[in-house]
XYZ file of N, CA, C and O in Angstrom:
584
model
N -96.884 -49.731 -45.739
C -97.586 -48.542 -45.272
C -98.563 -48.919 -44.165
O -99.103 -50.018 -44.291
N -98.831 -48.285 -43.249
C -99.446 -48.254 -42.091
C -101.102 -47.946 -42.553
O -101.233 -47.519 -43.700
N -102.164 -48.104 -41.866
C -103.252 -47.912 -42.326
C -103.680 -46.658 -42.166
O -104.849 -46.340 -42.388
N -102.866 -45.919 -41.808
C -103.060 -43.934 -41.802
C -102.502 -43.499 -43.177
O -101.503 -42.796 -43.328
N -103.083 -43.881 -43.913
C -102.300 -43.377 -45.539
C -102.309 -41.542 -45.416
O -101.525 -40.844 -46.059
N -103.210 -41.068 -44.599
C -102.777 -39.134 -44.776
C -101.500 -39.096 -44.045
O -100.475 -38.571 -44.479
N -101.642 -39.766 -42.752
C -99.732 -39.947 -42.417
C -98.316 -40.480 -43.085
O -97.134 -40.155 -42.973
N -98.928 -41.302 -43.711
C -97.450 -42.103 -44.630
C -97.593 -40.759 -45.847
O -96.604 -40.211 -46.334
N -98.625 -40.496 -46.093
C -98.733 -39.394 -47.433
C -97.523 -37.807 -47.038
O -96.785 -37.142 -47.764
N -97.865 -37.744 -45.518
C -96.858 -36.716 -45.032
C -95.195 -37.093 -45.335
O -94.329 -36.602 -46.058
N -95.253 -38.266 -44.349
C -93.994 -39.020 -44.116
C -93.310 -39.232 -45.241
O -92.080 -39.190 -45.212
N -93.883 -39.451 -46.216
C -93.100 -39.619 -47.725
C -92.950 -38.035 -48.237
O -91.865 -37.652 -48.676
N -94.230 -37.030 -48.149
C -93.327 -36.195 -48.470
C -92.238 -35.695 -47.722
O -91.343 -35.139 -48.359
N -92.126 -35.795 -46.330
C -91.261 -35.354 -45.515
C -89.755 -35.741 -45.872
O -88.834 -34.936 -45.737
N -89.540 -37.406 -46.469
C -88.940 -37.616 -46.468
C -87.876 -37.614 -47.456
O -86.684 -37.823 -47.230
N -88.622 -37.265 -48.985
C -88.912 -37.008 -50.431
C -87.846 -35.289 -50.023
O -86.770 -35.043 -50.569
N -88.409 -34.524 -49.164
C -88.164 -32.852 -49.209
C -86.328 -32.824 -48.111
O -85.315 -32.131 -48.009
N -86.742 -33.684 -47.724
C -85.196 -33.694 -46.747
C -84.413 -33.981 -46.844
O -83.982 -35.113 -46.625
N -83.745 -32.826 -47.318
C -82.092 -33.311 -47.895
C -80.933 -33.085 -47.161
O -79.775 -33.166 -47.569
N -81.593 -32.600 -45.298
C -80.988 -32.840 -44.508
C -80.741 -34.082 -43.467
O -80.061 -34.258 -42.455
N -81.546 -34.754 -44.161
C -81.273 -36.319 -43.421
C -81.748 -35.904 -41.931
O -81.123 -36.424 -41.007
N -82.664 -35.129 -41.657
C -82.878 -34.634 -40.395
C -83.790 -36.037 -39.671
O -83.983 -37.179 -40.089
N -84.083 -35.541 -38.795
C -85.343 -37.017 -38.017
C -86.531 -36.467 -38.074
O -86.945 -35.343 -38.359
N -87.194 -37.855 -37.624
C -88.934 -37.388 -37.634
C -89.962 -37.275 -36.938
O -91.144 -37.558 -37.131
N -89.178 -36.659 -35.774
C -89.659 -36.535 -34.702
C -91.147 -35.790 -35.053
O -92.210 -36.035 -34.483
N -90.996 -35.110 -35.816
C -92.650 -34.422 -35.554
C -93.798 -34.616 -36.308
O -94.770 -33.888 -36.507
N -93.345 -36.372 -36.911
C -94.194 -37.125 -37.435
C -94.727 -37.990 -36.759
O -95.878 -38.394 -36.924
N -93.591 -38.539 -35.545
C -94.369 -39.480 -34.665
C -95.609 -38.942 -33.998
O -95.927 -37.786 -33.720
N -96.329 -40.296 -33.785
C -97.607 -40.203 -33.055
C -97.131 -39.868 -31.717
O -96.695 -40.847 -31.110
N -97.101 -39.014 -31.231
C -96.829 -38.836 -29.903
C -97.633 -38.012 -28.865
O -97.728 -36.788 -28.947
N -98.322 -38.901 -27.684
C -99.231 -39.040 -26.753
C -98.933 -37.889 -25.425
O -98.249 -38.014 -24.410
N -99.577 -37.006 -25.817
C -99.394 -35.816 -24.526
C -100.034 -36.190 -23.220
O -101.150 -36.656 -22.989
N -99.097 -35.885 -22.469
C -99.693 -36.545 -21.248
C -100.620 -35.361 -20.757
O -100.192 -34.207 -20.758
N -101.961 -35.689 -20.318
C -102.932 -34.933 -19.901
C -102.664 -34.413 -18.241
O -102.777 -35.377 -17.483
N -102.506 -33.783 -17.891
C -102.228 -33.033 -16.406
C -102.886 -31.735 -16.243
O -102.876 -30.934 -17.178
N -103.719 -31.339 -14.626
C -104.449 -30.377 -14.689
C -103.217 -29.122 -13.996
O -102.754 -29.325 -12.873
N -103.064 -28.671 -14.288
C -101.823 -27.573 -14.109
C -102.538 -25.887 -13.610
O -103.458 -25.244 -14.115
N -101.737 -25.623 -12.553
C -102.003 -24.067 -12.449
C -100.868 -23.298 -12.395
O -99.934 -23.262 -11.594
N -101.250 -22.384 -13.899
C -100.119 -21.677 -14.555
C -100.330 -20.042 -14.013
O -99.970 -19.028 -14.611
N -100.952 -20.124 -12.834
C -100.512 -19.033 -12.176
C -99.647 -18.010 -11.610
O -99.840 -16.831 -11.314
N -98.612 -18.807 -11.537
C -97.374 -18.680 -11.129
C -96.734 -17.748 -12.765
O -95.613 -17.240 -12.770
N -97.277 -17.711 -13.483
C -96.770 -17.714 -15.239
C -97.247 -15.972 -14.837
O -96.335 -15.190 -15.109
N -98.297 -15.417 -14.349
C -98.649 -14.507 -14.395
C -97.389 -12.908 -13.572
O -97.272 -11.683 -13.611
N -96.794 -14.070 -12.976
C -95.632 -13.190 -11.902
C -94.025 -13.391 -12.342
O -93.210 -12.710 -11.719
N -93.651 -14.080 -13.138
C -92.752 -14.198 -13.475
C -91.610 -13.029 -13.450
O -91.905 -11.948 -13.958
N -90.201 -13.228 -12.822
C -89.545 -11.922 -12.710
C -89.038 -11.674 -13.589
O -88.478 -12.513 -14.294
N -89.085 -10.040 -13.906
C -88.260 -9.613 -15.126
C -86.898 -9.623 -15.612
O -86.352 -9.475 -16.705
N -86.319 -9.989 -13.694
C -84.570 -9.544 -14.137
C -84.054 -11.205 -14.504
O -82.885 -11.438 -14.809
N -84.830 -12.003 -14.445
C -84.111 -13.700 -15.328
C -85.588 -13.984 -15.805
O -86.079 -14.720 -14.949
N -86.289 -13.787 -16.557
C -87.362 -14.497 -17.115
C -87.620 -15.859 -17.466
O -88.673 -16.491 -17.552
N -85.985 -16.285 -17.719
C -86.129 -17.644 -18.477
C -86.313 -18.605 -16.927
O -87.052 -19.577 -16.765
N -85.678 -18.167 -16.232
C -85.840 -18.964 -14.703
C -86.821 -18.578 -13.671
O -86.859 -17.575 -12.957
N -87.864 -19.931 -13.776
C -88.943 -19.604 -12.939
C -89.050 -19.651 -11.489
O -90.068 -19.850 -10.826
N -88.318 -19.521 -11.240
C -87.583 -19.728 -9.736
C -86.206 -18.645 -9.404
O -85.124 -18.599 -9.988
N -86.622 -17.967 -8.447
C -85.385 -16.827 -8.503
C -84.830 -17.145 -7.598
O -85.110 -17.924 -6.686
N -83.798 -16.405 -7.859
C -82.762 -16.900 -6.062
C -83.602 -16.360 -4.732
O -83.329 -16.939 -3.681
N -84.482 -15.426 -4.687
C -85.007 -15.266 -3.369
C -86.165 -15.781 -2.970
O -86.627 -15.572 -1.849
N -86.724 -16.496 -3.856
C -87.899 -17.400 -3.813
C -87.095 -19.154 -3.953
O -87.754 -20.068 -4.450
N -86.111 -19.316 -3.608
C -85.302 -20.568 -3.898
C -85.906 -21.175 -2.652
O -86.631 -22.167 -2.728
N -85.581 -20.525 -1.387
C -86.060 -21.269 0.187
C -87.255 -21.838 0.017
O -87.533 -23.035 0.090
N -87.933 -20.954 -0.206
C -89.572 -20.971 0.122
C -90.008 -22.614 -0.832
O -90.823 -23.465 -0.476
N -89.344 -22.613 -1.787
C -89.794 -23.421 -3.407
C -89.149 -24.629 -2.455
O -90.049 -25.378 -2.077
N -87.593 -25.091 -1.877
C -87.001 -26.009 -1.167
C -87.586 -26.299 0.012
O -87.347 -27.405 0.496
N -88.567 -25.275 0.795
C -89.300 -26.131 1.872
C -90.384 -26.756 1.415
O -90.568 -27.805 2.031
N -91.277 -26.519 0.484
C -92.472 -26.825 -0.412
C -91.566 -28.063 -0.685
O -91.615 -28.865 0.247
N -90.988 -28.326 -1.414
C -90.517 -29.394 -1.994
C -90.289 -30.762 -0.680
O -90.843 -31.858 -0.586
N -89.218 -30.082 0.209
C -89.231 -30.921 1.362
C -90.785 -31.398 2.257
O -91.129 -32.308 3.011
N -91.084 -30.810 1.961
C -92.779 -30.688 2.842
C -93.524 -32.121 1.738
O -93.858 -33.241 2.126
N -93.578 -31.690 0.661
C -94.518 -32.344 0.265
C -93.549 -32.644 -1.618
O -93.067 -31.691 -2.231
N -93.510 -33.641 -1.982
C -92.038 -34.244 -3.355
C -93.146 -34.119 -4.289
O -92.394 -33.648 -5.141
N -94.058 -34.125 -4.766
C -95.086 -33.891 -5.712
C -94.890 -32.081 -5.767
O -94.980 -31.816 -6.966
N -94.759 -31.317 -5.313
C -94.615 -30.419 -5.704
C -94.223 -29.635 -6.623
O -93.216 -28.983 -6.349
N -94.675 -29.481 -7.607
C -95.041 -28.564 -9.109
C -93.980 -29.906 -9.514
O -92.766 -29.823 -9.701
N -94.685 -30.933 -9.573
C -94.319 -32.334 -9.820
C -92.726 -32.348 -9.739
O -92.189 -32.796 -10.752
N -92.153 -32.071 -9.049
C -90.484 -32.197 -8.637
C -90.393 -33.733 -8.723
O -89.798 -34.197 -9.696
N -91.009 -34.714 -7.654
C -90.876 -35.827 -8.094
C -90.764 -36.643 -9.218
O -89.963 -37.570 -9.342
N -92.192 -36.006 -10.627
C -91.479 -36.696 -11.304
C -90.213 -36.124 -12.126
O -89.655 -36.780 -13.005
N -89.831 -34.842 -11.744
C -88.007 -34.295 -12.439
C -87.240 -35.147 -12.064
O -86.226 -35.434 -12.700
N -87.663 -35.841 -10.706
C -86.378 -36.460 -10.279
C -86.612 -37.986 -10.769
O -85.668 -38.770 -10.867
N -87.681 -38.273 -11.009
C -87.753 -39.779 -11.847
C -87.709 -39.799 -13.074
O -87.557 -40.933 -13.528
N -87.777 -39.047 -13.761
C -88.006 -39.242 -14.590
C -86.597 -38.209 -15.793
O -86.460 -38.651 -16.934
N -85.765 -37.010 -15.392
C -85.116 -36.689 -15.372
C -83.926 -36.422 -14.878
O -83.226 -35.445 -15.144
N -83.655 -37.444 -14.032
C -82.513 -37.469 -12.971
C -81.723 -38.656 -12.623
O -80.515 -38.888 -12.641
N -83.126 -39.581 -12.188
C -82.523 -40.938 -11.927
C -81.666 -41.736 -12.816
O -80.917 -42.669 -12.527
N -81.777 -41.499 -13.312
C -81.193 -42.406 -14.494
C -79.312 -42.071 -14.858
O -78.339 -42.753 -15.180
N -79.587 -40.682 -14.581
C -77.491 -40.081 -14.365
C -77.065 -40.364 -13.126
O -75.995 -39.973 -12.660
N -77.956 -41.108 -12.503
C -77.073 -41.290 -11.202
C -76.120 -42.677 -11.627
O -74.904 -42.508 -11.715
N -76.514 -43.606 -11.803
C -74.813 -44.187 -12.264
C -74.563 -44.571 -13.565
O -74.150 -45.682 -13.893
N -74.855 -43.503 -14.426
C -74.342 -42.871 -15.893
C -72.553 -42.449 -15.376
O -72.231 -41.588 -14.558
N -71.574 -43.426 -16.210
C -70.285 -42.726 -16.281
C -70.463 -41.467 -16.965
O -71.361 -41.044 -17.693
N -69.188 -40.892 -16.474
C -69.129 -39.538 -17.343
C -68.444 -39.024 -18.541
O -67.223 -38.991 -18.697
N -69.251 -38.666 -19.287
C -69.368 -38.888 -20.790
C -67.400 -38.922 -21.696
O -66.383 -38.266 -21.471
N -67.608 -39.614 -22.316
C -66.011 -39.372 -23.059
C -65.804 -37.730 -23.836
O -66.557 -36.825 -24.196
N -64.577 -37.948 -23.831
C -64.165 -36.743 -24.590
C -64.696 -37.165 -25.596
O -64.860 -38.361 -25.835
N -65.131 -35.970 -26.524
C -65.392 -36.177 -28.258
C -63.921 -36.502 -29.501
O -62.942 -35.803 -29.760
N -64.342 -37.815 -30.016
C -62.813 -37.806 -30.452
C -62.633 -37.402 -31.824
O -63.544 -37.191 -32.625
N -61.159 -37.291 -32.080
C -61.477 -36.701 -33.567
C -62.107 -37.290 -34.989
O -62.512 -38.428 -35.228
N -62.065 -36.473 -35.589
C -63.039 -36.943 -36.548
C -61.916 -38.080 -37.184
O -60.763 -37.855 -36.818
N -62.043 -38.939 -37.835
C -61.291 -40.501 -38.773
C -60.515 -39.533 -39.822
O -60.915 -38.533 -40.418
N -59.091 -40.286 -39.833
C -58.061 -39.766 -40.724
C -58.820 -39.647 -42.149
O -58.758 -38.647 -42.864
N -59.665 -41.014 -42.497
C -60.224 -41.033 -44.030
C -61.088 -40.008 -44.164
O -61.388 -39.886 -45.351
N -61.804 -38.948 -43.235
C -62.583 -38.029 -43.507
C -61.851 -36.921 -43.329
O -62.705 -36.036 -43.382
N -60.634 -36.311 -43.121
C -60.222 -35.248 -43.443
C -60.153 -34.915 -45.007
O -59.854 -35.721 -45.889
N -60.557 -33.296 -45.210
C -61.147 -32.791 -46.201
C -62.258 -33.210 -47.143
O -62.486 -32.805 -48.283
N -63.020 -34.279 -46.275
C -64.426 -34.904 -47.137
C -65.762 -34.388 -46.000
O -66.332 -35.182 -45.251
N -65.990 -33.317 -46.061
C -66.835 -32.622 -45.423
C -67.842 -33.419 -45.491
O -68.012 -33.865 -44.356
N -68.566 -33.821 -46.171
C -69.922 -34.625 -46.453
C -69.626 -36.384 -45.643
O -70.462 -37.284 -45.719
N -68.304 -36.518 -44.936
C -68.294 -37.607 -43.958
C -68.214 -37.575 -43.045
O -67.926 -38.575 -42.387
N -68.585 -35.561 -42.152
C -68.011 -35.569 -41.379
C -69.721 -35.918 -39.939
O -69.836 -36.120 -38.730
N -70.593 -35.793 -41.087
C -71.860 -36.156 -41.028
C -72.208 -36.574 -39.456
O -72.493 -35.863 -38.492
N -72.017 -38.528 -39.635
C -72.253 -38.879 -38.582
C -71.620 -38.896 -37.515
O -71.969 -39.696 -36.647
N -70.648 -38.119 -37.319
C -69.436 -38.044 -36.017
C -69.526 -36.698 -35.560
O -69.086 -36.441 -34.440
N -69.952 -35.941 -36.151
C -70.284 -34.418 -35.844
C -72.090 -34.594 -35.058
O -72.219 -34.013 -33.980
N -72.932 -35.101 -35.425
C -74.060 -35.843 -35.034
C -73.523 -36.182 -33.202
O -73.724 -35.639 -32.115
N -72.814 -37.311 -33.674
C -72.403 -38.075 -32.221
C -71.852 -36.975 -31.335
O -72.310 -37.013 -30.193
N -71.389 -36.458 -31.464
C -70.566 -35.940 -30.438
C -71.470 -34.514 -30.144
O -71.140 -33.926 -29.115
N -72.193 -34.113 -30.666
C -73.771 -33.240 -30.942
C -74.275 -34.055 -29.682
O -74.328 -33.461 -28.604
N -74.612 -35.253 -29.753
C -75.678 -35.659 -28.711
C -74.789 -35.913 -27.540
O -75.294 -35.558 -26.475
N -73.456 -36.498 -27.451
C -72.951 -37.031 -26.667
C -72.929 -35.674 -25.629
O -72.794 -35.772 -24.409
N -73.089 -34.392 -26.367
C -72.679 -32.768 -25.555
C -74.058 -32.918 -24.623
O -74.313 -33.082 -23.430
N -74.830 -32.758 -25.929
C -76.225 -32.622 -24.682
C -77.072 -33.327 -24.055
O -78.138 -33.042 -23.508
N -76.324 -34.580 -24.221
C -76.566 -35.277 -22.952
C -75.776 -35.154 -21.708
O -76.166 -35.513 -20.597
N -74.288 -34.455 -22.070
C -73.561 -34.300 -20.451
C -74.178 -32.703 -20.099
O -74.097 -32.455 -18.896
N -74.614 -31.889 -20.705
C -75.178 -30.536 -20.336
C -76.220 -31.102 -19.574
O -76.180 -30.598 -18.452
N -77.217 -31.996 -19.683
C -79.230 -32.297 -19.442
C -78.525 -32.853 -18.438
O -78.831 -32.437 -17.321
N -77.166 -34.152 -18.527
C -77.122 -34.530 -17.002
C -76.555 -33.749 -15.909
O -76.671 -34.040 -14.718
N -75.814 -32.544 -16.474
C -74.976 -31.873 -15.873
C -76.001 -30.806 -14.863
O -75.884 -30.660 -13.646
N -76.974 -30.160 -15.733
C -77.978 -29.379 -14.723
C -79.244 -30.062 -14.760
O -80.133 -29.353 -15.232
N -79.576 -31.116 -14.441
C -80.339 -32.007 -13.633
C -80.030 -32.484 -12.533
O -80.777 -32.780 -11.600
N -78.629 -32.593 -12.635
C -78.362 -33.176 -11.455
C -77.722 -31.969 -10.533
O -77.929 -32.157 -9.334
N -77.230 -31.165 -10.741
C -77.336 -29.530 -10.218
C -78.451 -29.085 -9.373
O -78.441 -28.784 -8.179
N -79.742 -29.108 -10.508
C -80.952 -28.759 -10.162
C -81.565 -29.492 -8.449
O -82.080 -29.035 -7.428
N -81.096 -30.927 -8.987
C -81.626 -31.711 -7.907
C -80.907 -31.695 -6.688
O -81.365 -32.163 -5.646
N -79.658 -31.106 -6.805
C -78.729 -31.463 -5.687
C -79.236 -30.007 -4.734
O -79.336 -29.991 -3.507
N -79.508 -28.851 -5.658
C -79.532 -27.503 -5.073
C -81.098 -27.519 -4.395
O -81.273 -27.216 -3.215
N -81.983 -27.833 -5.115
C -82.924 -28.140 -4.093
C -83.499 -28.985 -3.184
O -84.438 -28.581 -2.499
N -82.965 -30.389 -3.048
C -82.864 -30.890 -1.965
C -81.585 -31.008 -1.308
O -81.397 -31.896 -0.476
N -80.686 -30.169 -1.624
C -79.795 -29.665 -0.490
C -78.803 -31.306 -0.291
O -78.283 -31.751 0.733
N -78.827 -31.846 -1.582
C -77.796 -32.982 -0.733
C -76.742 -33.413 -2.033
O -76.991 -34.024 -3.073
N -75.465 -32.828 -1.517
C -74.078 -32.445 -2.602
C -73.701 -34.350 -2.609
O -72.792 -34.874 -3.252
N -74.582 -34.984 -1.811
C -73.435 -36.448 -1.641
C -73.890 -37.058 -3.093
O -73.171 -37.612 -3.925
N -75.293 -36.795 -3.153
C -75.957 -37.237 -3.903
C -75.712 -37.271 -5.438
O -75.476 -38.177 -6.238
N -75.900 -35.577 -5.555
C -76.411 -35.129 -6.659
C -75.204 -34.520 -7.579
O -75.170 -34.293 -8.789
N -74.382 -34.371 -6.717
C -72.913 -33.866 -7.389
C -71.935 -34.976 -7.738
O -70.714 -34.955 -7.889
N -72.757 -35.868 -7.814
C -71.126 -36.957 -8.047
C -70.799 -36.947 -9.629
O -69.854 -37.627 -10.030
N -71.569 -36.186 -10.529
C -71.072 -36.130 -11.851
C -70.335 -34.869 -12.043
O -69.816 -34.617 -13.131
């Protein structure tokens, strides 16, 4: 046990209550990065795509900002920190089938249903990241090779 016994006290019950074998992610200690942000932009948001903060007719304006100055509503670090890294990432395998010994043993189909779970959304995160990046700095040589 770690010397945070109210944390291991969680962690055990967490782990005691989960009979989904889930993870523990929201037990780790994990360090928010402090940034002074202006969420102004939050106040105008358009109604006809809400989820996208960037509309197609405000796309130019957002791509010269960006070209002008790469810190912009921190684009730079999207592209370091969310991007770089699929640039010479092969592209992902097909998901294969599940093992002859686990047909009709549902409870084995566990960790291969898992895998191929992450293996998806990691080609989706690289798939529009690297979209994202190609469409606003405008360069298909780049950003489209996945």
């Amino acid at each position: 046990m770690s010397n945070d016994k109210s944390f291991d006290a969680i962690k055990a019950m967490k782990l005691e209550n989960d009979t989904s074998a889930g993870n523990l992610v929201d037990l780790l200690p994990i360090e928010v990065q402090k940034r002074d942000f202006d969420l102004s932009f939050l106040d105008n948001l358009a109604e006809a795509r809400p989820r996208l903060l960037i509309q197609a007719n405000e796309l130019d304006e957002f791509k010269s900002k960006v070209m002008q100055d790469e810190s912009h509503c921190m684009f730079d670090d999207f592209i370091n920190n969310s991007t770089v890294k699929f640039f010479d990432t092969e592209p992902y395998a097909e998901p294969q089938p599940y093992p002859e010994e686990t047909v009709g043993k549902a409870s084995l189909w566990r960790p291969y249903w898992r895998q191929m779970y992450v293996d998806c959304q990691m080609a989706l995160n690289a798939t529009r990241n690297l979209a994202i990046a190609g469409i606003v700095k405008d360069d298909k040589r780049t950003y489209w090779q996945s």
